[in-house]
CSV table of C-alpha atoms in Angstrom, one decimal:
chain,number,residue,atom,x,y,z
X,29,MET,CA,25.1,-12.0,7.4
X,30,TRP,CA,24.1,-12.5,3.7
X,31,LYS,CA,24.6,-15.6,1.6
X,32,VAL,CA,23.8,-16.6,-2.0
X,33,GLU,CA,20.7,-18.7,-1.9
X,34,LYS,CA,20.1,-19.2,-5.6
X,35,ILE,CA,21.3,-17.9,-9.0
X,36,ILE,CA,19.0,-18.4,-12.0
X,37,ASN,CA,20.2,-17.9,-15.6
X,38,TYR,CA,17.2,-17.0,-17.7
X,39,GLU,CA,17.0,-17.8,-21.4
X,40,GLU,CA,16.0,-15.0,-23.7
X,41,ASN,CA,12.6,-16.5,-24.4
X,42,LYS,CA,11.7,-17.3,-20.8
X,43,ASN,CA,12.0,-14.7,-18.1
X,44,TRP,CA,10.1,-16.5,-15.4
X,45,GLY,CA,10.1,-19.9,-13.8
X,46,ASP,CA,11.7,-22.1,-11.1
X,47,GLY,CA,9.8,-20.2,-8.5
X,48,PHE,CA,11.1,-16.8,-9.4
X,49,SER,CA,10.8,-14.2,-12.1
X,50,HIS,CA,13.3,-12.0,-13.9
X,51,LEU,CA,11.5,-8.9,-12.6
X,52,GLY,CA,10.0,-10.2,-9.4
X,53,PHE,CA,7.7,-8.3,-7.1
X,54,HIS,CA,5.7,-9.3,-4.0
X,55,ASP,CA,2.4,-8.0,-2.8
X,56,TYR,CA,1.2,-7.2,0.7
X,57,PHE,CA,0.7,-10.8,1.4
X,58,GLY,CA,3.9,-12.2,-0.1
X,59,ASN,CA,2.5,-13.4,-3.4
X,60,GLN,CA,5.0,-13.1,-6.2
X,61,TYR,CA,4.5,-11.6,-9.7
X,62,GLY,CA,6.3,-11.3,-12.9
X,63,LEU,CA,6.4,-8.2,-15.1
X,64,ASP,CA,7.2,-8.7,-18.8
X,65,TYR,CA,8.4,-5.3,-19.8
X,66,ASP,CA,9.0,-6.1,-23.4
X,67,ASN,CA,5.9,-8.2,-24.1
X,68,ASN,CA,3.5,-6.0,-22.1
X,69,TRP,CA,1.9,-8.3,-19.5
X,70,VAL,CA,2.0,-9.0,-15.8
X,71,GLY,CA,1.1,-12.2,-14.0
X,72,GLN,CA,1.2,-14.1,-10.7
X,73,ILE,CA,3.7,-16.9,-10.3
X,74,ASP,CA,3.4,-19.9,-8.0
X,75,GLY,CA,6.4,-22.2,-8.3
X,76,ASN,CA,6.7,-23.1,-11.9
X,77,ASN,CA,3.1,-22.1,-12.6
X,78,LEU,CA,1.9,-18.9,-14.1
X,79,LEU,CA,-1.5,-18.6,-12.4
X,80,TRP,CA,-3.0,-15.7,-14.4
X,81,THR,CA,-1.9,-12.8,-16.6
X,82,ILE,CA,-3.2,-9.3,-17.5
X,83,GLY,CA,-2.2,-7.3,-20.5
X,84,HIS,CA,-1.2,-8.7,-23.9
X,85,ASN,CA,-1.3,-12.4,-24.3
X,86,SER,CA,1.8,-13.9,-22.7
X,87,GLY,CA,1.9,-17.0,-24.9
X,88,PHE,CA,1.9,-19.2,-21.7
X,89,GLU,CA,-0.9,-21.4,-20.6
X,90,THR,CA,-2.7,-19.9,-17.5
X,91,ASN,CA,-6.0,-20.4,-15.7
X,92,CYS,CA,-7.1,-16.8,-16.4
X,93,HIS,CA,-6.1,-14.0,-18.8
X,94,ILE,CA,-7.6,-10.5,-19.0
X,95,ASN,CA,-6.8,-8.4,-22.0
X,96,CYS,CA,-5.7,-4.9,-21.1
X,97,ASP,CA,-3.6,-2.2,-22.8
X,98,ILE,CA,-0.6,-2.5,-20.5
X,99,LYS,CA,2.6,-1.2,-22.1
X,100,ASN,CA,6.0,-1.7,-20.6
X,101,PRO,CA,4.9,-2.5,-17.1
X,102,ASN,CA,7.6,-1.4,-14.7
X,103,TYR,CA,6.2,-1.7,-11.2
X,104,LEU,CA,3.6,-3.6,-9.1
X,105,THR,CA,2.6,-3.2,-5.5
X,106,GLY,CA,-0.2,-4.7,-3.4
X,107,LEU,CA,-2.6,-3.0,-1.1
X,108,PRO,CA,-3.9,-4.4,2.3
X,109,ASP,CA,-7.3,-5.0,0.8
X,110,GLY,CA,-5.8,-7.5,-1.7
X,111,SER,CA,-6.0,-5.3,-4.7
X,112,LEU,CA,-2.9,-4.7,-6.9
X,113,ILE,CA,-1.5,-1.5,-8.5
X,114,VAL,CA,0.4,-1.8,-11.8
X,115,VAL,CA,2.4,1.0,-13.3
X,116,SER,CA,2.2,0.9,-17.2
X,117,GLY,CA,5.1,3.1,-18.1
X,118,GLY,CA,4.7,2.8,-21.9
X,119,ASN,CA,1.3,4.6,-21.9
X,120,LYS,CA,1.7,6.4,-18.5
X,121,ILE,CA,-1.3,4.7,-16.9
X,122,VAL,CA,-1.6,3.4,-13.3
X,123,TYR,CA,-4.1,0.5,-13.2
X,124,LYS,CA,-5.8,-1.0,-10.2
X,125,ILE,CA,-6.5,-4.7,-10.3
X,126,ILE,CA,-9.5,-5.9,-8.3
X,127,MET,CA,-8.9,-9.4,-6.9
X,128,GLU,CA,-11.5,-12.1,-5.9
X,129,ASN,CA,-10.7,-15.6,-4.8
X,130,ASN,CA,-7.0,-15.1,-5.7
X,131,LYS,CA,-7.8,-14.2,-9.3
X,132,PRO,CA,-8.2,-10.8,-11.1
X,133,LYS,CA,-11.9,-9.9,-11.2
X,134,ASP,CA,-11.6,-6.5,-12.9
X,135,ILE,CA,-9.1,-3.9,-13.9
X,136,GLU,CA,-9.6,-0.1,-13.9
X,137,VAL,CA,-7.7,3.0,-14.7
X,138,LEU,CA,-6.7,4.6,-11.3
X,139,ILE,CA,-4.6,7.4,-12.7
X,140,ASP,CA,-4.1,8.5,-16.3
X,141,CYS,CA,-0.9,10.4,-16.0
X,142,ASN,CA,-1.2,11.8,-19.5
X,143,LYS,CA,-4.2,13.9,-18.5
X,144,ILE,CA,-2.4,15.6,-15.6
X,145,GLY,CA,0.9,16.3,-17.4
X,146,LEU,CA,3.5,13.8,-16.2
X,147,LYS,CA,6.5,13.4,-18.6
X,148,ASP,CA,6.8,9.8,-17.6
X,149,VAL,CA,5.9,7.5,-14.7
X,150,GLY,CA,8.2,5.3,-12.6
X,151,ASN,CA,6.9,3.5,-9.5
X,152,CYS,CA,3.8,3.8,-7.3
X,153,GLU,CA,3.7,3.2,-3.6
X,154,TYR,CA,1.2,3.9,-0.9
X,155,ASP,CA,1.8,5.5,2.5
X,156,ILE,CA,0.4,4.7,6.0
X,157,ASP,CA,-2.8,6.7,5.1
X,158,GLY,CA,-3.3,4.8,1.8
X,159,ASN,CA,-2.3,7.7,-0.4
X,160,MET,CA,-0.3,6.9,-3.5
X,161,TRP,CA,3.1,8.4,-4.4
X,162,ILE,CA,4.5,8.3,-7.9
X,163,ASN,CA,8.0,9.3,-9.1
X,164,GLU,CA,8.1,11.3,-12.4
X,165,ILE,CA,11.5,10.1,-13.6
X,166,THR,CA,12.8,12.7,-16.0
X,167,GLY,CA,10.3,15.2,-14.9
X,168,CYS,CA,12.1,15.4,-11.5
X,169,ARG,CA,8.8,15.5,-9.5
X,170,ILE,CA,7.0,13.4,-6.9
X,171,TRP,CA,3.2,13.2,-7.0
X,172,LYS,CA,0.9,12.4,-4.2
X,173,PHE,CA,-2.6,11.1,-4.9
X,174,ASP,CA,-5.6,10.0,-2.8
X,175,LYS,CA,-7.1,6.5,-2.9
X,176,LYS,CA,-9.3,7.5,-5.8
X,177,GLY,CA,-6.4,8.9,-7.9
X,178,ASN,CA,-7.0,12.6,-7.3
X,179,THR,CA,-3.9,14.8,-7.1
X,180,LEU,CA,-3.1,16.0,-3.5
X,181,GLU,CA,0.4,17.4,-3.8
X,182,VAL,CA,3.4,17.8,-6.2
X,183,LEU,CA,7.0,18.0,-4.9
X,184,GLY,CA,9.5,19.6,-7.2
X,185,THR,CA,9.3,22.1,-10.0
X,186,GLY,CA,10.2,19.9,-12.9
X,187,GLN,CA,13.7,21.4,-13.1
X,188,PRO,CA,16.7,19.5,-11.7
X,189,GLY,CA,18.0,20.5,-8.3
X,190,PHE,CA,19.4,19.1,-5.0
X,191,GLN,CA,19.6,19.9,-1.3
X,192,ARG,CA,21.7,18.2,1.3
X,193,GLU,CA,19.8,19.8,4.1
X,194,GLU,CA,16.3,18.9,5.2
X,195,VAL,CA,13.7,21.0,3.3
X,196,SER,CA,10.0,21.4,3.2
X,197,PHE,CA,7.8,19.9,0.5
X,198,ASN,CA,7.6,23.2,-1.3
X,199,GLU,CA,11.4,23.7,-1.4
X,200,ALA,CA,12.3,20.1,-2.5
X,201,ARG,CA,14.2,19.6,-5.8
X,202,PHE,CA,15.2,16.4,-7.5
X,203,ASN,CA,17.2,15.2,-10.5
X,204,TRP,CA,15.8,12.1,-12.3
X,205,ILE,CA,14.2,9.9,-9.8
X,206,TYR,CA,14.5,6.2,-10.8
X,207,ASP,CA,12.9,4.4,-7.8
X,208,LEU,CA,10.5,5.0,-4.9
X,209,ARG,CA,9.7,2.6,-2.1
X,210,ARG,CA,7.8,2.6,1.2
X,211,GLY,CA,9.7,2.1,4.4
X,212,PRO,CA,8.5,-0.1,7.3
X,213,GLU,CA,7.4,3.0,9.2
X,214,GLY,CA,5.3,4.2,6.3
X,215,ASN,CA,7.5,7.0,5.0
X,216,ILE,CA,8.5,7.1,1.3
X,217,TYR,CA,12.1,6.7,0.2
X,218,ILE,CA,13.3,7.8,-3.2
X,219,LEU,CA,16.4,7.2,-5.3
X,220,ASP,CA,17.4,10.7,-6.5
X,221,SER,CA,19.6,9.1,-9.1
X,222,LYS,CA,21.2,11.9,-11.0
X,223,ASN,CA,22.0,13.4,-7.6
X,224,TYR,CA,23.5,10.0,-6.6
X,225,ALA,CA,21.5,10.1,-3.4
X,226,VAL,CA,18.8,8.5,-1.3
X,227,ARG,CA,16.3,10.8,0.3
X,228,LYS,CA,13.3,10.3,2.5
X,229,ILE,CA,9.9,11.9,2.3
X,230,ASN,CA,8.8,12.3,5.9
X,231,ILE,CA,5.0,12.2,5.8
X,232,ASP,CA,4.2,13.7,9.2
X,233,LYS,CA,6.8,16.5,9.1
X,234,GLU,CA,6.1,17.2,5.3
X,235,THR,CA,9.9,17.4,4.7
X,236,VAL,CA,12.4,15.8,2.5
X,237,GLU,CA,15.7,14.7,4.1
X,238,LEU,CA,19.0,13.3,2.9
X,239,ILE,CA,19.7,9.6,3.8
X,240,ALA,CA,22.8,8.9,1.7
X,241,GLY,CA,25.0,10.5,-1.0
X,242,THR,CA,26.8,13.7,-1.5
X,243,GLY,CA,25.3,14.8,-4.9
X,244,LYS,CA,28.5,13.7,-6.7
X,245,PRO,CA,29.3,10.3,-8.4
X,246,GLY,CA,31.9,7.9,-7.2
X,247,TYR,CA,32.4,4.7,-5.2
X,248,THR,CA,33.5,5.7,-1.7
X,249,GLY,CA,32.3,5.6,1.9
X,250,ASP,CA,32.0,1.9,2.8
X,251,GLY,CA,32.0,1.6,6.6
X,252,GLY,CA,31.3,5.2,7.1
X,253,ASP,CA,28.4,7.7,7.3
X,254,ALA,CA,26.1,7.1,4.4
X,255,LYS,CA,25.7,10.9,3.9
X,256,ASP,CA,29.4,11.0,2.9
X,257,ALA,CA,29.2,8.0,0.6
X,258,THR,CA,29.2,8.3,-3.2
X,259,PHE,CA,27.3,6.1,-5.7
X,260,GLY,CA,28.2,5.2,-9.3
X,261,GLY,CA,27.7,7.5,-12.3
X,262,ASN,CA,28.2,7.2,-16.0
X,263,LYS,CA,27.6,10.3,-18.0
X,264,GLU,CA,27.5,8.3,-21.2
X,265,SER,CA,24.5,6.3,-19.9
X,266,TYR,CA,21.0,7.7,-20.5
X,267,PHE,CA,20.1,6.5,-17.0
X,268,ASP,CA,23.0,7.8,-15.1
X,269,GLY,CA,23.4,6.9,-11.5
X,270,PRO,CA,22.0,4.0,-9.3
X,271,TRP,CA,18.8,2.4,-10.6
X,272,SER,CA,17.2,0.5,-7.8
X,273,LEU,CA,16.1,0.8,-4.2
X,274,SER,CA,14.5,-1.6,-1.6
X,275,LEU,CA,14.0,-1.7,2.1
X,276,ASP,CA,13.7,-4.5,4.7
X,277,GLU,CA,11.4,-4.9,7.7
X,278,VAL,CA,13.7,-3.0,10.1
X,279,GLY,CA,14.5,-0.1,7.8
X,280,ASN,CA,17.8,-1.1,6.2
X,281,ILE,CA,18.1,0.3,2.7
X,282,TYR,CA,19.5,-1.6,-0.3
X,283,VAL,CA,20.7,0.4,-3.3
X,284,GLY,CA,21.3,-1.2,-6.7
X,285,ASP,CA,24.5,0.8,-7.4
X,286,THR,CA,24.2,0.0,-11.1
X,287,GLN,CA,27.1,1.9,-12.5
X,288,ASN,CA,29.4,0.5,-9.9
X,289,HIS,CA,28.0,-3.0,-10.4
X,290,VAL,CA,27.4,-3.6,-6.7
X,291,VAL,CA,24.6,-3.7,-4.1
X,292,ARG,CA,25.1,-1.3,-1.2
X,293,MET,CA,23.4,-1.6,2.1
X,294,ILE,CA,22.6,1.5,4.2
X,295,THR,CA,21.9,0.3,7.7
X,296,ASN,CA,19.2,1.8,9.9
X,297,LYS,CA,22.1,3.4,11.9
X,298,GLY,CA,23.2,5.3,8.8
X,299,LYS,CA,26.3,3.3,7.8
X,300,VAL,CA,26.9,2.1,4.3
X,301,TYR,CA,28.5,-1.2,3.1
X,302,THR,CA,28.9,-3.1,-0.2
X,303,ILE,CA,27.2,-6.5,0.3
X,304,ALA,CA,27.5,-8.1,-3.2
X,305,GLY,CA,29.0,-7.6,-6.7
X,306,ASN,CA,32.3,-6.1,-7.8
X,307,ILE,CA,33.3,-3.1,-9.8
X,308,ASN,CA,35.4,-5.2,-12.2
X,309,VAL,CA,32.4,-6.4,-14.2
X,310,ILE,CA,32.5,-8.6,-17.2
X,311,LYS,CA,29.7,-7.7,-19.6
X,312,GLY,CA,27.8,-10.6,-21.1
X,313,ARG,CA,29.1,-13.2,-18.7
X,314,LYS,CA,26.5,-15.3,-17.0
X,315,ASN,CA,27.0,-16.0,-13.3
X,316,ARG,CA,27.8,-19.6,-12.3
X,317,THR,CA,24.6,-21.0,-10.7
X,318,ASN,CA,26.8,-22.5,-7.9
X,319,GLU,CA,28.6,-19.3,-7.1
X,320,LYS,CA,28.7,-18.7,-3.3
X,321,ASP,CA,31.1,-15.8,-3.1
X,322,LEU,CA,29.1,-12.6,-2.8
X,323,PHE,CA,31.9,-10.5,-4.3
X,324,LYS,CA,32.4,-12.7,-7.3
X,325,ILE,CA,28.8,-12.1,-8.5
X,326,ASN,CA,28.8,-10.4,-11.9
X,327,LEU,CA,26.3,-7.5,-12.0
X,328,PRO,CA,26.7,-5.6,-15.3
X,329,LEU,CA,23.2,-3.9,-15.1
X,330,ILE,CA,21.2,-4.2,-11.9
X,331,CYS,CA,17.6,-3.3,-12.4
X,332,SER,CA,14.6,-3.4,-10.1
X,333,MET,CA,15.4,-5.1,-6.8
X,334,ASP,CA,12.8,-6.5,-4.3
X,335,TYR,CA,13.1,-7.5,-0.7
X,336,TYR,CA,10.7,-10.0,1.0
X,337,ASP,CA,11.0,-12.5,3.8
X,338,ARG,CA,14.7,-12.1,4.5
X,339,ARG,CA,15.5,-12.4,0.8
X,340,LEU,CA,16.9,-9.8,-1.6
X,341,TYR,CA,16.0,-10.4,-5.2
X,342,ILE,CA,18.6,-8.8,-7.6
X,343,PRO,CA,17.6,-8.9,-11.2
X,344,GLU,CA,20.3,-8.3,-13.8
X,345,TRP,CA,19.0,-6.9,-17.0
X,346,ASP,CA,20.7,-9.4,-19.3
X,347,GLY,CA,18.9,-12.4,-17.7
X,348,ASP,CA,20.3,-13.5,-14.3
X,349,LEU,CA,18.3,-13.3,-11.1
X,350,ILE,CA,20.4,-13.5,-7.9
X,351,ILE,CA,18.6,-14.3,-4.6
X,352,LEU,CA,20.5,-13.4,-1.4
X,353,LYS,CA,19.2,-14.7,2.0
X,354,LYS,CA,19.8,-12.9,5.2
X,355,GLY,CA,21.0,-15.1,8.1
X,356,SER,CA,22.7,-14.9,11.4
X,357,LYS,CA,26.4,-14.0,11.5
């Protein structure tokens, strides 16, 4: 079903190029972007060209650059109107980029998370009504905002907790939420990482339900019910548990099971499988660019994955980008 399409070994001083970026994201229309977490800028990529950048100066030649106080950008999403949303984790600000003729026209502060008391800010996604959802990572809360950035709802108390059963918004508790994504039906899926679980925010029912995980760490369950599966943990790691989440066009879920060094697929029928990587990781070893065996891919530290157009983009924090392509059996 899956095959290795490309593996890119990035050098330390170049984290984009060859058509892909180290931290690659796609907008509503399939345009691709790079986020330079360490150097505080975001930009659109087309092949080997960096079309434009926003934030601090990238040092690369572009057709357009807008200065903006972006710090440690960690997520980007696109809206149907063509505008972009960038999460600037270093200063806890969510920016909206207004686009015109495929270039940034203006940038504005959509949500200043400092003013409303978020401990930190992870990702930002919109639902079927255009409302924005943000995961507060260590604060163990999920925030809902309207299109203008006004707070509509807060899920969680700020204290860690977990429920395997379906619960109402008011009852829901979480434990360090590392990722948040929109499903094809418009609901919001979250990686409840220190609970080693995937959970779904059902917009219509106003409930939170368990999709995968038991609340305990491990590496079990392949071939069985995802609710009985366990995902990797490492109590010595500041970011314990799986780091990354993505979904495809039919609702299959992909988990970057970081501490187990593998990618797990949760099918839309509720079964779980390992699709790439292996638990016997070799730290510091680059992947061979011609490697075709999915289970020989070395994934020491999977970070923010992305899915678009039958391809799963798997960034590895130390510099590799692995692109898997979905095909027929």
